Short mmCIF file of C-alpha atoms in Angstrom, two decimals:
data_model
loop_
_atom_site.label_atom_id
_atom_site.label_comp_id
_atom_site.label_asym_id
_atom_site.label_seq_id
_atom_site.Cartn_x
_atom_site.Cartn_y
_atom_site.Cartn_z
CA MET A 314 -0.03 -0.09 0.07
CA TYR A 315 1.08 3.74 -0.79
CA GLY A 316 0.29 6.49 1.34
CA LEU A 317 0.35 9.95 0.45
CA VAL A 318 0.55 12.76 2.89
CA ASP A 319 -0.61 16.22 1.77
CA CYS A 320 -0.57 19.19 3.74
CA ASN A 321 -3.98 21.11 3.57
CA ASN A 322 -3.91 24.59 1.90
CA PHE A 323 -0.20 24.57 2.78
CA PHE A 324 0.82 28.13 2.22
CA VAL A 325 -2.42 29.55 3.91
CA SER A 326 -1.98 26.91 6.71
CA CYS A 327 1.56 28.28 7.43
CA GLU A 328 0.33 31.91 7.48
CA ARG A 329 -2.40 30.95 10.05
CA VAL A 330 0.20 29.11 12.24
CA PHE A 331 1.63 32.58 13.18
CA ASP A 332 -1.32 34.59 12.83
CA PRO A 333 -4.47 32.70 14.38
CA ARG A 334 -6.87 35.74 13.33
CA LEU A 335 -6.84 34.29 9.64
CA ASN A 336 -8.77 31.19 10.79
CA GLY A 337 -12.11 31.16 9.43
CA LYS A 338 -11.30 33.98 7.09
CA LYS A 339 -11.11 34.27 3.16
CA VAL A 340 -7.19 33.99 2.68
CA VAL A 341 -5.14 33.95 -0.61
CA VAL A 342 -1.51 33.86 -1.03
CA LEU A 343 -0.10 35.68 -4.13
CA SER A 344 2.74 34.62 -6.42
CA ASN A 345 5.81 36.77 -7.06
CA ASN A 346 5.07 40.13 -7.78
CA ASP A 347 1.87 39.78 -6.06
CA GLY A 348 0.34 38.60 -9.49
CA CYS A 349 -1.98 35.58 -9.07
CA VAL A 350 -3.40 33.39 -6.56
CA ILE A 351 -1.24 30.38 -5.79
CA ALA A 352 -3.05 29.18 -2.43
CA ARG A 353 -6.46 29.51 -1.15
CA SER A 354 -8.21 28.80 2.15
CA ASN A 355 -11.31 26.69 2.14
CA GLU A 356 -13.22 29.87 2.67
CA ALA A 357 -11.52 31.51 -0.46
CA LYS A 358 -12.42 28.48 -2.52
CA ALA A 359 -16.08 28.49 -1.40
CA ALA A 360 -16.27 31.97 -2.48
CA GLY A 361 -15.30 30.84 -5.99
CA ILE A 362 -11.78 32.39 -6.34
CA PRO A 363 -9.88 29.84 -8.62
CA MET A 364 -6.36 28.75 -8.51
CA GLY A 365 -4.18 31.19 -10.68
CA CYS A 366 -6.68 33.78 -10.53
CA PRO A 367 -5.01 37.22 -11.14
CA ALA A 368 -5.29 39.23 -7.97
CA PHE A 369 -6.78 42.38 -9.87
CA LYS A 370 -9.74 39.83 -10.84
CA ILE A 371 -10.57 38.78 -7.39
CA LYS A 372 -13.22 41.33 -7.50
CA GLU A 373 -15.07 39.41 -10.30
CA HIS A 374 -15.76 36.47 -7.74
CA THR A 375 -16.26 38.05 -4.44
CA ASP A 376 -15.87 41.29 -2.62
CA PRO A 377 -12.03 41.97 -2.37
CA ARG A 378 -12.49 43.78 0.85
CA GLN A 379 -13.46 40.59 2.35
CA VAL A 380 -10.42 38.71 1.21
CA ILE A 381 -7.01 38.77 3.03
CA GLN A 382 -4.54 38.91 0.32
CA LEU A 383 -0.87 37.91 1.36
CA SER A 384 2.48 37.92 -0.29
CA ALA A 385 4.33 34.64 -0.47
CA ARG A 386 7.01 34.04 1.96
CA HIS A 387 8.64 30.96 0.72
CA LEU A 388 11.52 30.94 3.21
CA LEU A 389 8.79 30.39 6.11
CA TYR A 390 6.92 27.70 4.09
CA ARG A 391 10.22 25.73 3.57
CA ASP A 392 11.13 25.84 7.27
CA LEU A 393 7.51 24.45 8.20
CA SER A 394 7.76 21.88 5.55
CA ASN A 395 10.98 20.63 6.68
CA ARG A 396 9.62 20.21 10.05
CA VAL A 397 6.55 18.16 8.75
CA MET A 398 8.92 15.96 6.62
CA SER A 399 11.10 15.50 9.77
CA ILE A 400 8.24 14.04 11.88
CA LEU A 401 7.17 11.92 8.87
CA SER A 402 10.72 10.43 8.29
CA ARG A 403 10.53 9.15 11.80
CA GLU A 404 7.38 7.84 11.93
CA VAL A 405 6.92 5.87 8.16
CA GLU A 406 9.21 3.90 6.17
CA ASN A 407 10.61 4.75 2.63
CA LEU A 408 9.58 8.38 2.70
CA GLN A 409 9.98 10.06 -0.68
CA GLN A 410 8.92 13.97 -0.83
CA TYR A 411 7.23 14.63 -3.76
CA SER A 412 6.78 18.47 -3.28
CA VAL A 413 7.01 21.00 -0.64
CA ASP A 414 3.96 19.85 0.83
CA GLU A 415 3.43 16.20 -0.16
CA ALA A 416 5.31 12.93 0.40
CA PHE A 417 4.75 9.16 -0.50
CA PHE A 418 5.49 6.34 1.73
CA VAL A 419 5.15 2.58 1.89
CA LEU A 420 2.78 1.01 4.11
CA PRO A 421 4.06 -2.37 5.44
CA HIS A 422 1.33 -5.24 5.29
CA GLU A 423 -0.13 -4.76 8.58
CA ASP A 424 -3.54 -5.02 9.89
CA VAL A 425 -5.61 -2.28 8.40
CA GLU A 426 -7.38 -1.14 11.60
CA THR A 427 -4.06 -0.86 13.47
CA SER A 428 -2.40 1.06 10.75
CA HIS A 429 -5.57 3.38 10.50
CA ARG A 430 -5.10 4.15 14.29
CA MET A 431 -1.40 4.91 13.86
CA MET A 432 -1.82 7.15 10.80
CA ALA A 433 -4.73 9.03 12.67
CA ASP A 434 -2.30 9.65 15.39
CA LEU A 435 0.35 10.83 13.02
CA VAL A 436 -2.09 13.28 11.70
CA THR A 437 -2.78 14.59 15.19
CA LYS A 438 0.85 14.68 16.04
CA ILE A 439 1.84 16.72 13.01
CA ARG A 440 -0.96 19.31 13.85
CA GLN A 441 -0.10 19.62 17.39
CA TYR A 442 4.01 19.85 16.85
CA VAL A 443 3.96 22.05 13.83
CA GLY A 444 0.42 23.41 13.60
CA ILE A 445 -0.16 22.26 9.79
CA PRO A 446 -3.25 20.15 9.18
CA VAL A 447 -2.66 17.16 6.79
CA SER A 448 -4.41 14.47 4.96
CA ILE A 449 -3.53 10.80 4.18
CA GLY A 450 -4.66 8.77 1.51
CA PHE A 451 -3.87 4.98 0.97
CA ALA A 452 -4.16 2.89 -2.33
CA PRO A 453 -2.44 -0.02 -4.17
CA SER A 454 -0.66 2.77 -6.30
CA ARG A 455 0.55 6.15 -6.20
CA THR A 456 -2.09 7.57 -8.57
CA LEU A 457 -4.87 5.97 -6.64
CA ALA A 458 -3.30 7.29 -3.50
CA LYS A 459 -3.58 10.75 -4.87
CA VAL A 460 -7.14 10.15 -5.44
CA ALA A 461 -7.63 9.02 -1.89
CA ASN A 462 -5.74 11.88 -0.53
CA HIS A 463 -8.17 14.00 -2.39
CA ILE A 464 -11.24 12.31 -0.71
CA ALA A 465 -9.58 12.57 2.63
CA LYS A 466 -9.28 16.29 2.31
CA ARG A 467 -12.66 17.07 0.92
CA ASP A 468 -15.00 14.68 2.36
CA ARG A 469 -16.53 16.18 5.76
CA ARG A 470 -17.58 12.70 6.91
CA ILE A 471 -13.83 11.91 7.29
CA THR A 472 -12.88 13.47 10.57
CA ASP A 473 -9.34 12.04 11.38
CA GLY A 474 -7.89 12.97 8.09
CA VAL A 475 -7.23 9.33 6.92
CA TYR A 476 -8.84 7.60 3.81
CA TRP A 477 -8.36 4.16 2.40
CA LEU A 478 -9.05 3.01 -1.36
CA VAL A 479 -8.44 -0.50 -1.24
CA ARG A 480 -11.73 -2.57 -2.35
CA PRO A 481 -12.20 -2.95 -6.08
CA GLU A 482 -15.78 -2.01 -5.95
CA ALA A 483 -14.99 1.15 -4.02
CA ILE A 484 -12.28 2.15 -6.51
CA ASP A 485 -14.70 1.69 -9.59
CA ILE A 486 -17.33 4.03 -7.85
CA ILE A 487 -14.66 6.77 -6.89
CA LEU A 488 -13.26 6.36 -10.64
CA ARG A 489 -16.58 6.92 -12.13
CA ARG A 490 -17.05 10.15 -9.98
CA THR A 491 -13.46 11.50 -10.87
CA ALA A 492 -13.22 13.79 -13.75
CA ILE A 493 -10.43 13.03 -16.39
CA GLU A 494 -8.94 16.39 -15.96
CA ASP A 495 -8.58 15.55 -12.23
CA VAL A 496 -6.20 12.51 -12.59
CA TRP A 497 -2.71 13.05 -11.45
CA GLY A 498 -0.45 13.32 -14.66
CA ILE A 499 -3.13 14.36 -17.11
CA GLY A 500 -2.95 18.01 -17.97
CA ARG A 501 -5.42 20.25 -19.92
CA ARG A 502 -4.26 19.35 -23.20
CA LEU A 503 -4.36 15.56 -22.72
CA ALA A 504 -7.77 16.00 -20.90
CA ALA A 505 -9.02 17.84 -23.94
CA SER A 506 -7.84 15.31 -26.49
CA LEU A 507 -9.26 12.42 -24.33
CA GLN A 508 -12.74 14.32 -23.89
CA ALA A 509 -12.89 14.69 -27.72
CA LYS A 510 -12.67 10.96 -27.82
CA GLY A 511 -15.65 10.54 -25.20
CA ILE A 512 -13.42 9.88 -22.27
CA ARG A 513 -14.96 12.08 -19.69
CA THR A 514 -14.13 10.18 -16.27
CA ALA A 515 -11.37 8.20 -14.90
CA ALA A 516 -13.47 5.07 -15.37
CA ASP A 517 -13.91 5.58 -18.93
CA PHE A 518 -10.03 6.07 -19.23
CA VAL A 519 -9.51 2.80 -17.37
CA LYS A 520 -11.67 1.06 -20.09
CA MET A 521 -9.55 2.06 -23.19
CA PRO A 522 -7.42 -0.75 -24.53
CA PRO A 523 -3.71 -0.15 -22.95
CA SER A 524 -2.21 -0.74 -26.59
CA LEU A 525 -4.25 2.27 -27.92
CA VAL A 526 -3.37 4.59 -25.12
CA ARG A 527 0.58 3.70 -25.83
CA SER A 528 0.13 4.09 -29.49
CA GLN A 529 -1.89 7.30 -29.53
CA TYR A 530 -0.18 9.07 -26.72
CA SER A 531 2.66 7.58 -24.47
CA VAL A 532 3.94 4.84 -22.38
CA THR A 533 3.65 7.22 -19.43
CA LEU A 534 0.03 7.95 -19.95
CA GLU A 535 -0.24 3.95 -20.34
CA ARG A 536 1.38 3.63 -16.85
CA THR A 537 -1.20 6.18 -15.46
CA GLN A 538 -3.96 3.98 -16.93
CA ARG A 539 -2.47 0.86 -15.24
CA GLU A 540 -1.88 2.71 -11.93
CA LEU A 541 -5.61 3.69 -11.85
CA MET A 542 -6.18 -0.25 -12.38
CA GLY A 543 -4.36 -0.66 -9.13
CA HIS A 544 -1.14 -1.85 -10.55
CA ASP A 545 2.17 -0.26 -8.96
CA CYS A 546 4.14 1.00 -12.13
CA GLN A 547 6.90 2.78 -10.10
CA ILE A 548 10.38 1.96 -10.20
CA ALA A 549 11.18 -0.38 -6.96
CA ASN A 550 14.42 1.55 -6.28
CA PRO A 551 14.37 4.70 -8.05
CA VAL A 552 17.99 6.23 -8.64
CA THR A 553 18.20 9.86 -7.41
CA ILE A 554 19.44 12.05 -10.33
CA ALA A 555 20.94 15.43 -9.63
CA HIS A 556 19.37 18.45 -11.63
CA LYS A 557 20.56 18.63 -15.28
CA THR A 558 20.25 22.37 -15.04
CA ILE A 559 19.87 24.84 -12.19
CA MET A 560 18.31 28.18 -12.88
CA THR A 561 17.81 31.27 -10.63
CA SER A 562 15.59 33.89 -12.16
CA ARG A 563 13.23 36.85 -11.35
CA THR A 564 10.77 39.03 -12.55
CA PHE A 565 11.48 42.42 -11.56
CA GLY A 566 9.17 44.64 -9.60
CA LYS A 567 9.45 47.20 -12.27
CA VAL A 568 11.19 47.86 -15.83
CA LEU A 569 14.69 48.46 -15.36
CA THR A 570 17.16 50.38 -17.64
CA ASN A 571 20.12 50.89 -15.39
CA ARG A 572 22.88 48.54 -16.04
CA ASP A 573 24.33 48.25 -12.58
CA GLU A 574 20.96 47.48 -11.04
CA ILE A 575 20.61 44.49 -13.33
CA ALA A 576 24.20 43.57 -12.75
CA ASP A 577 23.51 43.42 -9.11
CA ALA A 578 20.54 40.91 -9.75
CA ILE A 579 22.67 38.89 -11.88
CA VAL A 580 25.44 38.63 -9.05
CA SER A 581 22.78 37.46 -6.59
CA PHE A 582 21.24 34.73 -9.16
CA ALA A 583 24.86 33.34 -9.76
CA GLU A 584 25.53 33.11 -6.00
CA ARG A 585 22.34 31.19 -5.37
CA THR A 586 23.14 28.95 -8.28
CA ALA A 587 26.70 28.28 -7.14
CA ARG A 588 25.15 27.59 -3.55
CA GLN A 589 22.49 25.10 -4.84
CA LEU A 590 25.22 23.33 -6.84
CA ARG A 591 27.19 22.86 -3.83
CA ASP A 592 24.22 21.66 -1.82
CA GLU A 593 23.67 18.93 -4.42
CA GLY A 594 27.51 18.08 -4.66
CA SER A 595 27.49 18.88 -8.34
CA VAL A 596 29.57 21.14 -10.46
CA ALA A 597 28.74 23.21 -13.82
CA GLY A 598 30.37 22.99 -17.02
CA SER A 599 28.94 26.17 -18.45
CA ILE A 600 26.90 29.29 -17.37
CA MET A 601 24.23 30.94 -19.16
CA THR A 602 22.75 34.51 -18.45
CA TYR A 603 19.72 35.89 -20.10
CA VAL A 604 17.85 39.10 -19.96
CA ARG A 605 14.12 39.87 -21.34
CA GLY A 606 12.10 43.05 -21.79
CA ASP A 607 8.60 43.78 -21.28
CA HIS A 608 6.23 43.03 -23.92
CA PHE A 609 3.43 45.32 -22.51
CA ARG A 610 5.79 48.48 -22.47
CA GLU A 611 5.08 50.42 -25.80
CA ASP A 612 7.40 53.42 -24.93
CA LEU A 613 10.43 51.06 -24.87
CA PRO A 614 11.48 48.48 -27.69
CA PHE A 615 11.44 44.98 -26.80
CA TYR A 616 14.68 43.00 -26.46
CA SER A 617 15.62 39.40 -25.23
CA ASN A 618 18.92 37.75 -25.49
CA SER A 619 21.19 35.07 -23.73
CA CYS A 620 24.69 34.10 -23.68
CA GLN A 621 26.29 30.94 -22.54
CA LEU A 622 29.92 30.57 -21.48
CA VAL A 623 31.82 27.29 -21.07
CA LEU A 624 34.02 27.03 -17.86
CA ASP A 625 37.61 25.98 -18.24
CA THR A 626 36.97 23.38 -15.55
CA PRO A 627 33.62 22.40 -14.14
CA THR A 628 32.95 24.11 -10.82
CA SER A 629 30.58 25.16 -8.06
CA ASP A 630 32.80 27.99 -6.82
CA THR A 631 30.78 31.30 -6.33
CA MET A 632 33.57 33.46 -7.44
CA THR A 633 34.01 31.90 -10.76
CA ILE A 634 30.30 31.31 -11.47
CA VAL A 635 29.66 35.16 -10.78
CA ARG A 636 32.55 36.24 -12.79
CA GLN A 637 31.35 34.24 -15.75
CA ALA A 638 27.78 35.32 -15.32
CA LEU A 639 28.84 38.84 -15.52
CA ASN A 640 30.96 38.30 -18.57
CA ALA A 641 27.89 36.68 -20.26
CA PHE A 642 25.65 39.60 -19.19
CA ASN A 643 28.13 42.14 -20.59
CA ASN A 644 28.20 40.20 -23.96
CA ILE A 645 24.10 40.68 -24.30
CA TRP A 646 23.78 43.92 -22.63
CA ARG A 647 22.31 46.74 -24.83
CA ASP A 648 21.55 50.36 -23.85
CA GLY A 649 18.04 52.04 -24.69
CA PHE A 650 16.02 48.94 -23.69
CA GLY A 651 13.79 48.34 -20.68
CA TYR A 652 14.33 45.01 -18.86
CA ARG A 653 11.66 43.27 -16.90
CA LYS A 654 13.33 39.83 -16.13
CA ALA A 655 16.89 38.24 -15.90
CA GLY A 656 18.30 34.80 -14.90
CA VAL A 657 21.51 32.82 -14.49
CA MET A 658 21.32 29.04 -15.47
CA ALA A 659 24.04 26.40 -14.72
CA LEU A 660 24.37 23.89 -17.52
CA ASP A 661 26.48 20.56 -18.08
CA ILE A 662 25.98 19.55 -14.47
CA VAL A 663 28.18 16.53 -13.45
CA HIS A 664 28.66 15.16 -10.03
CA GLY A 665 31.51 16.85 -8.15
CA GLY A 666 33.74 13.65 -8.01
CA ALA A 667 33.63 13.44 -11.69
CA ILE A 668 35.69 16.65 -12.65
CA GLN A 669 37.83 16.29 -15.70
CA LEU A 670 40.90 18.84 -14.86
CA ASN A 671 42.28 21.13 -17.48
CA VAL A 672 45.91 21.21 -17.30
CA PHE A 673 45.99 24.77 -18.62
CA ASP A 674 43.77 26.21 -15.66
CA PRO A 675 45.77 28.18 -13.41
CA GLU A 676 42.92 28.12 -10.56
CA ASP A 677 43.72 25.91 -7.40
CA HIS A 678 40.45 24.07 -7.31
CA GLY A 679 41.19 22.45 -3.93
CA LYS A 680 41.72 25.69 -2.30
CA LEU A 681 38.53 27.10 -3.84
CA ARG A 682 36.66 24.27 -2.52
CA ARG A 683 37.85 24.62 1.12
CA LEU A 684 36.93 28.40 0.77
CA MET A 685 33.47 27.66 -0.34
CA THR A 686 33.03 25.23 2.31
CA SER A 687 34.16 27.87 5.08
CA ILE A 688 31.75 30.35 3.57
CA ASP A 689 28.97 28.01 3.37
CA GLY A 690 29.55 26.99 7.21
CA ILE A 691 29.54 30.75 8.29
CA ASN A 692 26.23 31.40 6.28
CA ASN A 693 24.54 28.33 7.88
CA LEU A 694 25.67 29.59 11.34
CA TYR A 695 25.14 33.43 11.13
CA GLY A 696 22.37 33.48 8.42
CA LYS A 697 22.05 33.53 4.66
CA ARG A 698 24.51 35.72 2.83
CA SER A 699 26.29 36.81 5.96
CA VAL A 700 29.47 36.60 3.88
CA LYS A 701 28.96 37.53 0.23
CA LEU A 702 30.90 39.04 -2.63
CA ALA A 703 31.47 42.80 -2.92
CA PRO A 704 29.85 43.17 -6.22
CA GLY A 705 26.46 42.24 -4.59
CA LEU A 706 26.80 44.59 -1.62
CA GLN A 707 24.57 47.27 -3.43
CA ARG A 708 20.78 46.72 -2.96
CA GLY A 709 19.18 47.40 -6.29
CA GLU A 710 15.59 48.30 -7.50
CA TRP A 711 15.00 44.92 -8.86
CA ALA A 712 13.21 43.24 -5.97
CA PRO A 713 9.66 41.94 -6.78
CA ASN A 714 6.53 43.81 -5.80
CA GLN A 715 5.41 41.98 -2.66
CA ASN A 716 3.00 44.59 -0.86
CA HIS A 717 0.96 42.25 1.38
CA PHE A 718 3.20 40.94 4.03
CA GLN A 719 1.50 40.59 7.46
CA THR A 720 2.63 43.33 9.80
CA THR A 721 2.10 41.56 12.76
CA SER A 722 5.04 39.57 12.94
CA GLN A 723 7.81 40.58 10.55
CA THR A 724 10.53 38.56 12.25
CA LEU A 725 9.84 35.05 13.44
CA HIS A 726 12.08 33.33 15.82
CA PHE A 727 12.07 29.47 15.85
CA TYR A 728 13.81 26.95 18.02
CA THR A 729 16.22 26.11 15.18
CA GLY A 730 17.29 29.73 14.61
CA MET A 731 15.91 32.83 13.12
CA ILE A 732 13.84 33.29 9.84
CA HIS A 733 12.98 36.66 8.61
CA PRO A 734 9.89 35.79 6.40
CA GLY A 735 9.31 39.02 4.44
CA PRO A 736 11.59 40.51 1.89
CA GLN A 737 14.41 41.28 4.38
CA ALA A 738 14.79 37.52 4.99
CA ASP A 739 17.41 37.67 2.08
CA ASP A 740 19.58 40.68 1.33
CA THR A 741 18.30 40.11 -2.39
CA GLY A 742 14.86 41.40 -1.28
CA THR A 743 13.29 38.42 -2.99
CA THR A 744 11.51 35.14 -2.01
CA GLU A 745 12.76 31.65 -3.40
CA GLU A 746 9.95 30.92 -5.63
CA GLU A 747 12.38 28.99 -8.02
CA SER A 748 12.96 26.37 -5.23
CA PHE A 749 9.35 25.28 -5.63
CA GLY A 750 8.80 25.42 -9.04
CA GLU A 751 5.04 24.69 -10.20
CA PHE A 752 4.08 23.16 -6.83
CA GLY A 753 1.23 25.31 -5.47
CA GLY A 754 0.13 25.62 -1.98
CA ASP A 755 -3.52 23.93 -2.22
#
């Protein structure tokens, strides 16, 4: 049996942990630059506010004065996520974190009644220790566990947050009630294509010949179909593969025309990228910098470009990566344009133990690694970016628009240290949205 633990309305729940006045209110968390809704409380969902709704369109669904809009504080969310996962790792076997608020685990073949009681106690423990409500769904496959978890969160008759989807007749009933677009792994385009063939529900999809699914779509979709049938199609011992690319980017709070301000952002992005490489034990063989203008500014010409530079020796050294990122930026900078977004990407990533040295490279890479280890240790002890490069000392105007932070608790002290969840949490003035990618907070 697979179990899926999912934090309910995660980003909103994190905000409520430190401000109980938000309980029972219509609360939404906004994306970078306060652009659109990325998490909603149950009250906001009931009001009809859809996921991804632009902030200025909230008034089309309900009275915006009744909705509390909050800017995302990803450093806070990451900390609480780590606490939830820490509890889970001590209580269950084979925990595999899927996103910031979800994790799969394998349940041994034990008595269902005993296991249910243990899982209900686990839900209670996470709520008591961290303050985050969670739901757990069980099924013979991960895709069905997703369906079971959805029921555990939304069925009001389930009071302990745990739901089992085991019996074949129960699975058949649930699949007939599950729209095809709600199946994990089936996006809008696939759903539209299947609906055009008369496939409206998950039960309809299961009845399709597997060979037809494979020939007309892909083997991946066929695996999804077999998972809905109750077959486990996951690799028994998946091999963890490091990122093939790592990118740090931002949409600026306003259009910038000053070269130094954008260069300051590039330095910050390069520092973050280098740190993530070291955290993963990887090195990059090349660095790419890109800039992009604003399509909506009619008073400024649009410009977009990128430049990739190959490193003499693959590295995760911050100074080398910052230097190459700035060299690439200098190659693509053009005066007279307005810039709205920029980013730095590490490419040709390999494991740090597989570096091919260059005999003509004058750098002492052993010395650089020891220096980076010392800097990372200081920053871990005294706070992020306590030690940083001189080119990144200035505070530019490129920080995103985040005007909806809670004013009741700008600095939160945790037993593990100190976190500043607002833009002051990081000297760059930004949150860490790229760490979470497309995973939302619902």
